[in-house]
mmCIF file of C-alpha atoms in Angstrom:
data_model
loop_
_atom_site.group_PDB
_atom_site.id
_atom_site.type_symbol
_atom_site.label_atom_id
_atom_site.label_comp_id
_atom_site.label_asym_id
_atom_site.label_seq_id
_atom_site.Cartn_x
_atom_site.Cartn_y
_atom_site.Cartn_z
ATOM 1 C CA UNK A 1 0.179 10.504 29.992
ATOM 2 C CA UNK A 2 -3.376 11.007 29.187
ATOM 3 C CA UNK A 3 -5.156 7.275 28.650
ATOM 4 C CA UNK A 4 -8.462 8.722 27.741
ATOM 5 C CA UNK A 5 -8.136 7.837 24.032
ATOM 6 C CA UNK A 6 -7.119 3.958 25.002
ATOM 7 C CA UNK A 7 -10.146 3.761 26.839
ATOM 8 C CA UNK A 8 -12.455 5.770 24.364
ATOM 9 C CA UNK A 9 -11.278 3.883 21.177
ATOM 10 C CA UNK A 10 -12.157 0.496 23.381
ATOM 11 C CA UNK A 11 -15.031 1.319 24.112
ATOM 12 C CA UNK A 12 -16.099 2.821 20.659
ATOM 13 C CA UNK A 13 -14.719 -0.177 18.845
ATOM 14 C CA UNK A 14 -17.262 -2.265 21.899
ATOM 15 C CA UNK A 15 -19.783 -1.380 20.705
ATOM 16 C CA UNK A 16 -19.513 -1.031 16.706
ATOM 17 C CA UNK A 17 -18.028 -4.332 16.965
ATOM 18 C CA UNK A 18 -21.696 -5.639 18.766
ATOM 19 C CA UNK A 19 -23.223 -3.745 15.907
ATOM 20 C CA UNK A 20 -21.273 -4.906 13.083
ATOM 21 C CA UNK A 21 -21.444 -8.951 14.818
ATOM 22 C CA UNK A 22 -25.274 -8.941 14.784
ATOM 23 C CA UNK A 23 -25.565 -6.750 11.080
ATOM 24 C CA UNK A 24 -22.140 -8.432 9.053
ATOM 25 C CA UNK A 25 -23.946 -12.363 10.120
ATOM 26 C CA UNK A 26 -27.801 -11.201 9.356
ATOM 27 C CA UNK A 27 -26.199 -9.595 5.945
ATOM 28 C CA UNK A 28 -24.441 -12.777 5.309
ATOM 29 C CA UNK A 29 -27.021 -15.468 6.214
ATOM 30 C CA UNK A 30 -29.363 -13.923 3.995
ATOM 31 C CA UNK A 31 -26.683 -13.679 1.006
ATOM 32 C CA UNK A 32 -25.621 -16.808 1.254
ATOM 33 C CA UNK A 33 -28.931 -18.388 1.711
ATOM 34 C CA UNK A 34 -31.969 -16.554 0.061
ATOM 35 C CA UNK A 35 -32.043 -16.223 -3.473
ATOM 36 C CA UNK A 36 -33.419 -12.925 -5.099
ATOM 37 C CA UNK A 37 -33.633 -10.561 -7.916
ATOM 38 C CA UNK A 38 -31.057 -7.616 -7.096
ATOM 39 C CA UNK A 39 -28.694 -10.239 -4.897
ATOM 40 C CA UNK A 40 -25.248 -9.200 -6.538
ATOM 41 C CA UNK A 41 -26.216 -5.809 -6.278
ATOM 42 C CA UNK A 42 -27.110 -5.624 -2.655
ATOM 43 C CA UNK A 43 -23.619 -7.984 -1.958
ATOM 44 C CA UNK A 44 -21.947 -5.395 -3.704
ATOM 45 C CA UNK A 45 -23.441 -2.443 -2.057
ATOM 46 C CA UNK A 46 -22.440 -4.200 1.830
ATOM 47 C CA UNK A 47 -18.993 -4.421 0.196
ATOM 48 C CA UNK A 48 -18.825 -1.004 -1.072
ATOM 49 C CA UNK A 49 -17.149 0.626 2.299
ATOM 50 C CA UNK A 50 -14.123 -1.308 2.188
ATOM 51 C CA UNK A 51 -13.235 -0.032 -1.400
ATOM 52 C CA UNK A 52 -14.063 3.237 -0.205
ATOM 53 C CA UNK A 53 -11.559 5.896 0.970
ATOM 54 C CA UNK A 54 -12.540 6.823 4.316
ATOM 55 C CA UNK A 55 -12.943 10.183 4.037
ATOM 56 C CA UNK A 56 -15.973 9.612 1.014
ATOM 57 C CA UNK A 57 -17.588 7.144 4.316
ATOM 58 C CA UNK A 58 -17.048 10.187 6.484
ATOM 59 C CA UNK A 59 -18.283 12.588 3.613
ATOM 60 C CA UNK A 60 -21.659 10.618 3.443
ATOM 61 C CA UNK A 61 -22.178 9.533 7.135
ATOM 62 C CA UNK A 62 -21.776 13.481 7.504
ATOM 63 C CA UNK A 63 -24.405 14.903 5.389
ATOM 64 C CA UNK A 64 -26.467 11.786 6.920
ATOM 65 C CA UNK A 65 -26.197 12.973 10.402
ATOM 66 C CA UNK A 66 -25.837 16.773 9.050
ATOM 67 C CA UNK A 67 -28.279 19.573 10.810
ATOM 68 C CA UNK A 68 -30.532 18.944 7.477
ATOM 69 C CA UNK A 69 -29.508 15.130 6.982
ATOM 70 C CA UNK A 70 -32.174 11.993 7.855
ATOM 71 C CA UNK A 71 -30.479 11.202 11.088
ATOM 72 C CA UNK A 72 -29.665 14.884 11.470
ATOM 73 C CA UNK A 73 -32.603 14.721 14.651
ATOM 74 C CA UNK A 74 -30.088 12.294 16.499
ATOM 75 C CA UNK A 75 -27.657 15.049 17.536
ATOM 76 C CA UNK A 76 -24.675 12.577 17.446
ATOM 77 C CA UNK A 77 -22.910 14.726 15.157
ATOM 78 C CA UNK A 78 -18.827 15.293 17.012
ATOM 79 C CA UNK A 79 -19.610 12.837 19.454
ATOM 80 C CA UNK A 80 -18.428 9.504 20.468
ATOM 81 C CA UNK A 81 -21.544 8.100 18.701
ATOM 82 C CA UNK A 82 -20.708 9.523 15.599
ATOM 83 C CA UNK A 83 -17.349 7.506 15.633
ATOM 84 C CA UNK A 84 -19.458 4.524 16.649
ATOM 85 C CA UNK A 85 -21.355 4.692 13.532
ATOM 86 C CA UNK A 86 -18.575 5.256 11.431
ATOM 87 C CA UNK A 87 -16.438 2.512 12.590
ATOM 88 C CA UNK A 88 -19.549 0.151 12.393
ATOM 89 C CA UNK A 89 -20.044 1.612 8.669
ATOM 90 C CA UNK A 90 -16.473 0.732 8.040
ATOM 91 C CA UNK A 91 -16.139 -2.587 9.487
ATOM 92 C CA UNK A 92 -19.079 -3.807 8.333
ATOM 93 C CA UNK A 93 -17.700 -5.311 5.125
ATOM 94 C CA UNK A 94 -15.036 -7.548 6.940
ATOM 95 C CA UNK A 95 -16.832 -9.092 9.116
ATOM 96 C CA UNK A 96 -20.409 -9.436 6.254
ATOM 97 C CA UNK A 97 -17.622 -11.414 3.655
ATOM 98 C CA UNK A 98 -15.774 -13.341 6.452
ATOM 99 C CA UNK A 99 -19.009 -14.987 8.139
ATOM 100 C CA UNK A 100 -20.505 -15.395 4.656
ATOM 101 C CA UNK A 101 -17.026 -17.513 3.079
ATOM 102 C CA UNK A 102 -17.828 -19.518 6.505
ATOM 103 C CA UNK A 103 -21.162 -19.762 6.079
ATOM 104 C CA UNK A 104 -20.639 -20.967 2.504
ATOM 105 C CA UNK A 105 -17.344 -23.648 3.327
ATOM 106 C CA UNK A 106 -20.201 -25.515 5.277
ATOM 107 C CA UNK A 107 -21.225 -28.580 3.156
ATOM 108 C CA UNK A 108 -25.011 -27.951 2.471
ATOM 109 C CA UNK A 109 -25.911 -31.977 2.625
ATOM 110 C CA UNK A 110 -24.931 -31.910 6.378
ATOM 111 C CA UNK A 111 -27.706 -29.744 6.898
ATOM 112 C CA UNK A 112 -30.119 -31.590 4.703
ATOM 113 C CA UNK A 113 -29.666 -34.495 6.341
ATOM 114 C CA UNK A 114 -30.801 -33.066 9.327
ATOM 115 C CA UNK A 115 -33.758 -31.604 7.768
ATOM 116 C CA UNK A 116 -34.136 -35.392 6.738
ATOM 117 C CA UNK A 117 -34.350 -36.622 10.787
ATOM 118 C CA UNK A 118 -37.316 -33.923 11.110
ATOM 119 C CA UNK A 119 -35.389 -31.401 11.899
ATOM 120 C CA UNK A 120 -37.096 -27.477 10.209
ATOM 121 C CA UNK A 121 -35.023 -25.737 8.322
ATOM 122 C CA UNK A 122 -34.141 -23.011 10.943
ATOM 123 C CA UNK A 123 -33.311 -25.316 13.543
ATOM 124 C CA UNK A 124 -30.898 -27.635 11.319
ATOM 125 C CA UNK A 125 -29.385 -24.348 10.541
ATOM 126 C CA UNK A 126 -28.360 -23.048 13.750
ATOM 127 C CA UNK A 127 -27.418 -26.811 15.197
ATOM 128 C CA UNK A 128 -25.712 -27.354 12.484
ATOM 129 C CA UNK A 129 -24.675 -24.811 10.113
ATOM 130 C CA UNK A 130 -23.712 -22.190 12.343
ATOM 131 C CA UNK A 131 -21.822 -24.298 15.232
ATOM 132 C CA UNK A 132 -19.402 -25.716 11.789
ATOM 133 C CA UNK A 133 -19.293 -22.164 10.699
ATOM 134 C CA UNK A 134 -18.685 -20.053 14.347
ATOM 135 C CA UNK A 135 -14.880 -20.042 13.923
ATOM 136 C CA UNK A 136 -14.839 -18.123 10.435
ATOM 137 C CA UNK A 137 -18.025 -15.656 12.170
ATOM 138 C CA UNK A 138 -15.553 -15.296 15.195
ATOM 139 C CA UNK A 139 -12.711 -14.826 13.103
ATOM 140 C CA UNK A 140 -14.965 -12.023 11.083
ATOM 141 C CA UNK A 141 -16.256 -10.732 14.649
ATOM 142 C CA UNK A 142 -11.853 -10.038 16.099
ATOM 143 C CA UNK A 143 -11.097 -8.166 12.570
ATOM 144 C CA UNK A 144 -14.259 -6.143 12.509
ATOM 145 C CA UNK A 145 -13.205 -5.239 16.564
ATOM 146 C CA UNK A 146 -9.121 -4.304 15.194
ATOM 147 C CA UNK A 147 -10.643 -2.491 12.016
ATOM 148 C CA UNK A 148 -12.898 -0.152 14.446
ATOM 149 C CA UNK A 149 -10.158 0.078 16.756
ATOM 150 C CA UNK A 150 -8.118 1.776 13.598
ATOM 151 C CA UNK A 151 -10.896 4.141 12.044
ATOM 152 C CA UNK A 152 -9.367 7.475 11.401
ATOM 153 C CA UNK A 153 -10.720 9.161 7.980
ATOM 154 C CA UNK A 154 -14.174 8.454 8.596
ATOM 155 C CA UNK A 155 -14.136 8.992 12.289
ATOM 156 C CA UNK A 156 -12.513 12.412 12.127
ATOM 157 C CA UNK A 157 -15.004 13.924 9.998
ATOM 158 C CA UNK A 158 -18.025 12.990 11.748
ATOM 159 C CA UNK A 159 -16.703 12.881 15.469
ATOM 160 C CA UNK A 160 -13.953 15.447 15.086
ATOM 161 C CA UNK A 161 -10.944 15.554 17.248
ATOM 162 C CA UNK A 162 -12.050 16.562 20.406
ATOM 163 C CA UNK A 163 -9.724 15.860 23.601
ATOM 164 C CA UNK A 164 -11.430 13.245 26.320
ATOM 165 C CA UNK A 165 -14.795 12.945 24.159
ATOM 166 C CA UNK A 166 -13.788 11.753 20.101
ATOM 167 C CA UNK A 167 -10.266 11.998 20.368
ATOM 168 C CA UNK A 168 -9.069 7.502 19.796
ATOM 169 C CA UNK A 169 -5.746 6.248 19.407
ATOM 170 C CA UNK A 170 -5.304 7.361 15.813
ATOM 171 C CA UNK A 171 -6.377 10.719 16.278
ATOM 172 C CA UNK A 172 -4.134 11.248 19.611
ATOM 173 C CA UNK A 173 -1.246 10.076 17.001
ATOM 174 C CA UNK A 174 -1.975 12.270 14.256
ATOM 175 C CA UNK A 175 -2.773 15.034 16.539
ATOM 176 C CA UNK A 176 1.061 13.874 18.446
ATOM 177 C CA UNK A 177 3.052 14.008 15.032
ATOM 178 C CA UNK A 178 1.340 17.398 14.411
ATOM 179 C CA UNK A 179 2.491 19.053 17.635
ATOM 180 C CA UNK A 180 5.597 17.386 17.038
ATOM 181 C CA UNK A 181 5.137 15.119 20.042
ATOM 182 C CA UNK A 182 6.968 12.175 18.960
ATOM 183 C CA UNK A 183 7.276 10.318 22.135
ATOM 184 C CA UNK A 184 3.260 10.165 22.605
ATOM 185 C CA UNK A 185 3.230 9.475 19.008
ATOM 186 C CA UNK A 186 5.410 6.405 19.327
ATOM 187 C CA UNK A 187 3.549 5.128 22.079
ATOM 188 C CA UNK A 188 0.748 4.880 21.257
ATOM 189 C CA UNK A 189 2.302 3.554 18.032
ATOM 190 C CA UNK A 190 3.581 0.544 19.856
ATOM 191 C CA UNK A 191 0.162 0.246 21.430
ATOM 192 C CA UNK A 192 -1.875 -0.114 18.330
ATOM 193 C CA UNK A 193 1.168 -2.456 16.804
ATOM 194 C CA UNK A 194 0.541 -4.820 20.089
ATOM 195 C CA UNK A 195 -3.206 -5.008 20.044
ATOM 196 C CA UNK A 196 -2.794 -5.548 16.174
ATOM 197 C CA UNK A 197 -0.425 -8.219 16.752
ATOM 198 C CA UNK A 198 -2.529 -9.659 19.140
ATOM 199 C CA UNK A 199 -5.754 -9.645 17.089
ATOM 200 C CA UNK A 200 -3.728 -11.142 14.023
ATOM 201 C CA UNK A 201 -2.345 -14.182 16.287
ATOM 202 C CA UNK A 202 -5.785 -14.909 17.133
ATOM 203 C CA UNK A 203 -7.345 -14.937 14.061
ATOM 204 C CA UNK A 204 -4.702 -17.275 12.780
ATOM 205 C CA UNK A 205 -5.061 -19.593 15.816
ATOM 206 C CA UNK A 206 -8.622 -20.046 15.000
ATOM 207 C CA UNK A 207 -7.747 -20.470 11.506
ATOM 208 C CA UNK A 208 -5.572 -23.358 12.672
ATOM 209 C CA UNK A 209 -8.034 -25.250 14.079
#
């Protein structure tokens, strides 16, 4: 059995995940802090992917990264970059509205009142904002990890399907079911089901608490 796409879609999913962590809680401290002509618009724009089929994320991030696109100079085009970006492009939205409803479920008077001891406002903010607020952003940070871990539409159009270098978990299935592989397809069925089950017990446990 060939494990390359377990450990390719890990470490893909790594590292949009890191991406998507540092972008999603930037995004949402400055939308649910500043306020600024345009706001609604811009919210709407970081929320745009997940209403998005896929394939229209993979259309876009293609002519992006395209021979004649912006980031067309990168050469990531069919590599495991490529499904990098696109996961992070696709996640992004979870884990931007997760650590903003945290963000937001923190009552703002705590954190005045430690502006009140002398505290500036960027200090009372990370002692005591974020700390109240880290198991949403964590919560946000574990979906945005199984939601890369899952990218298919997007990922196939700008990374392809190539065996050992693009080719993640949901790829090796769909490529499985097309060969008419079922056995390879089923197990690495019941892989993704575990992980997912896993990720979805631990976002409820910190939910919990």
């Amino acid at each position: 059995m060939d494990l390359s796409p377990l450990f390719l879609s890990l470490k893909v999913a790594f590292v949009a995940t890191i991406l998507t962590a540092v972008t999603g809680l930037g995004f949402a401290i400055l939308m649910a802090k500043a306020r600024f002509p345009g706001k609604s618009l811009v919210e709407a724009l970081l929320t745009l992917p997940l209403a998005l089929p896929p394939s229209s994320v993979g259309y876009y991030l293609l002519v992006i990264m395209g021979r004649n696109g912006p980031l067309g100079w990168l050469g990531w085009l069919f590599t495991w970059k490529a499904a990098v970006l696109a996961s992070w492009i696709v996640a992004l939205p979870l884990m931007f509205r997760t650590a903003k409803a945290a963000l937001e479920s923190v009552d703002i008077s705590l954190e005045m009142v430690a502006r009140t001891l002398g505290k500036p406002p960027w200090r009372a903010f990370v002692d005591v904002t974020l700390p109240l607020a880290s198991r949403g952003i964590l919560a946000g940070v574990i979906l945005s990890f199984a939601r890369a871990l899952g990218e298919f539409g997007a990922t196939l159009m700008v990374a392809g399907n190539i065996p050992g270098k693009t080719r993640t978990i949901p790829l090796a299935i769909y490529t499985a079911t097309q060969i008419n592989r079922m056995d390879i397809a089923s197990f690495w069925v019941i892989v993704t089901a575990a992980l997912a089950y896993a990720f979805i017990l631990a976002v409820n446990k910190l939910q919990e608490k």
